[in-house]
C-alpha cells in the first residue's frame, strides 16, 4: 500500500495524539530536574494544530505542505522548532506527489533531517537530530527492500529510531549523568510510533481530555456567521495558586468549562493552566479560572464580528494579521514572564511583551504576531531563553516588510543588558554588535529547586534541594537558595551593578535577605536594585554586570 | 549710594541657613494647587506643608499638583514697599522660558513706576530654575556684601546667567515631562532598573538630558567628573548643591566635590514646593559656573559621552 494525502494526515494526527498522551513522560526526560520540563508540551503543541485540517481529498503534496505550515507557526521551544523544520523538509520531499511508497518516504525523511540540521546553529549529537539522522540514513539504505510495504518500512525505521534513542546517553554525557535519554528524541520516536499505529489501522486517539493539548481552531470558511454557535474566542493563562500546583488537580475546572463551549484546549501544567475555548459566557469561564489562581494573560475576541470580515484561504488569513505600519525607525519585542519583569522591559521601551519563558515557550506565531504589531522599520527580538531563540529566528524568516534582528538573549539579564546598551543614534548593525557585547558581559544567577533526585553537571542533587545556576548551568546545590546564592557570589569581582528579580514564590522580605548577601559579598560600590519580578519557576533571577 | 535689595522669588530654592549666610532677607512666594482642592503658598521652608506629605502627594502621579507664580498684586505690593522707602530693587525671577513670573515682574515694575517715577527696579530674567536661580541669587548677595553697586551687580548677573551649569541625576523625569519642561523630548526609560538621566541646563534654562548613568554611585561619580571638565576656575567659585528629598545623596555629592575639586565655598540646599512640583523627588544636582551654554550643547554632550564611555 502507498501513503496518500489522507493517510498521511491520519498518520500525523495519530502521531500528535500519541505525543499528547505521552507528553508528561517526555517532559520528565528533561535533563535538569527543575519544575519546568516542557519538551513534551512544546512538541505536543507544535503538532496539535494538524487536526484542524480535517479529512479532505487533498493530495499528499497538499497535506504535507499544510502540515508544514501549521507546525511552523505553532512551533514552540527548540524541539518544537526542529520538529516543524522536519515536517517542512518532508513536504519538500512530497512536492507534486499524490502518494508515497517506502522510497519516497525515505527520501522525505532525509530531506526533513537535512532541513532540521540546517536551522540549528550548533547541532548537538545525541539529541533528536541524531535520532532523525540515523533513522533517515537507515530508511534510505533499506527502503528498496520494502517498496509498497509501508507498514513493514515504518516498523523497520521505528526500531532504528528506538535503538538510536537508547544510544543517546552514550553520545551525550549530560544524558548519561542524568540517566535519561534525549527528551526530543523520545518525542520523535513517539511520533513515529503514532504514525505506524495509524498505518496499521490502530490510530491513536487522545487519552485524557484534561491533558489534551489539541488545538481546534474554527475554520471560518466552513460556515456562515450565523452558524458561529459560540461567539467569544477566549484564551487565558492562570498562574496556579498554591493548592493547585502540580498536575491533575484541576479536572473539575475542565469539566465546568466543557459545558460552556467547544474548541477547548486545556493544558494543565505544573504551575499554570492554559485554556482556549469558544464560549458565549467568557465571564463565567474567567470567574471559575480565578478560583484556581491569578490570570496572567487574557484575550477575548468576538468571532461573529471577526467572521464577517475574515477571509479564509491560507494566504488571506496571514494577510489579515495586524501588521502595524512602521512609524518609527526601531522597536523591540521581548519574551518574559512575571508582571515585574514585564514592566521592566516595558520601562526600557519594549513595544510588545510576549508571555513565555522557561515554562510555556511561545510559538512562532506568537512571536510573529508581536513583530507585526510593532510599528517600526527595524524590530529587535529578545527571546530571553535559549529554547526560544530558534522559533524567534523562524518568526523572523516569515517577515518580509521589516528588518528583524533576533538578539540571541538566553535569559532576562542578557535581554535587559542588551536594551540598556542600545544607542538610538547608531545604525542597526552597530547596535546589534553593541548589544551582543553587552550580553556577553552579564552574568545570570538563578535559583530553583529540584523535583527529583538527579546528577547534573557533576552535582548530586536530591529532590527538594535548592539549585543555583550560573548562566543556566548548575554551579551550587544546597538546602536553601540563600546558601546557593552566597556560594555563587562569594569572591566575585568587577561587579558594578546587580539587579535582583524576585519571583512569585518569595517575598520582598526574602529578597532583602538576598540584597544583604550581595552587599556583604560584593564590593561597596555595587549598585543593587531589587525588583518584584513575579516570575514562576526561578525564585531569584540575579543580573550581575 | 542708594540702598538696594536683591528680591528673588521662592523658586530660587535657598534654605534658611543659606539665606542667613548670604544675608538674604526677603523673597516672594507663589502658589501651589492640589487636585483635591487644597492650595497654599510655596515658600522656602516646609511651614505650609510637611516635606514628607508634599512628596507623598507627588508620588501618586495621578494626583496633579500645579503651581502659579507670584501674581501682579503681590509683585506690585513688594516693589511699592521698597519704592516708598527709596530702596532700589533687583528682582530675580524664574526663567521666562519656563514661567510667566518674569513678565509679571516687568509689568508690576511699570505699574509701580507710574506711582513712584523715581523707583529704581531692575527685573532680571535668570533663565534658570531652582539651584541655577539660587546660585545667581547667592552671587548677587555676595557682591552686594562686598560693596558692589546696583549696576555692578546687574552687569555681573546679565553677563553670567548663561554660564550657570548644573549636573546631577534625577530618578524620574515624569514631573519634568508632565510640565512640558524637557527640551528635546527624548523619552528616558529604565527608571525601574536604576537608570538615572543626567542633565545640564539648556541655553534657555530647560533641563537638557545629556546621558544616562546607572545607579547613584555612578551618577554621582560622573557628576563630579563632569564639573571638573566644564567648570571655569572651580577653586574660586561658590557652588550650590540642591536636592529634592535626597539628603544623603546631596551630602555625598558635596563631600565628593570638596575632596576632588575644592571649590571656594559649597552651599547645600533643597528643592522646595515651587520647583518641587515640577521636578519631583529624587533629584540631586550641583550648580556652578562654566563656559556660556549655547544652543545644541555639542561640547557638553561630547564631554558626557566620553565620561559614559561611549566615545
XYZ file of N, CA and C in Angstrom, chain A residues 1 93 118 128 331 352 380 428 483 520:
30
model
N 0.847 -1.194 0.000
C 0.000 0.000 0.000
C 0.878 1.238 0.000
N 10.018 16.857 0.166
C 10.169 15.532 -0.429
C 8.895 15.068 -1.118
N 19.965 22.119 9.231
C 20.363 23.421 8.656
C 20.036 24.570 9.589
N 17.647 14.824 19.443
C 16.639 14.473 18.440
C 17.261 14.463 17.036
N 11.988 49.244 16.969
C 11.086 48.808 18.029
C 11.621 47.527 18.636
N 6.285 45.278 22.481
C 5.414 44.126 22.667
C 6.121 43.114 23.572
N 13.830 44.598 16.911
C 14.758 43.726 17.630
C 13.939 42.788 18.505
N 21.704 49.872 12.719
C 21.234 48.573 13.213
C 22.387 47.618 13.482
N 21.843 29.894 50.705
C 23.178 29.284 50.715
C 23.740 29.187 49.298
N 27.086 42.075 51.273
C 28.167 41.586 52.127
C 29.306 40.966 51.320
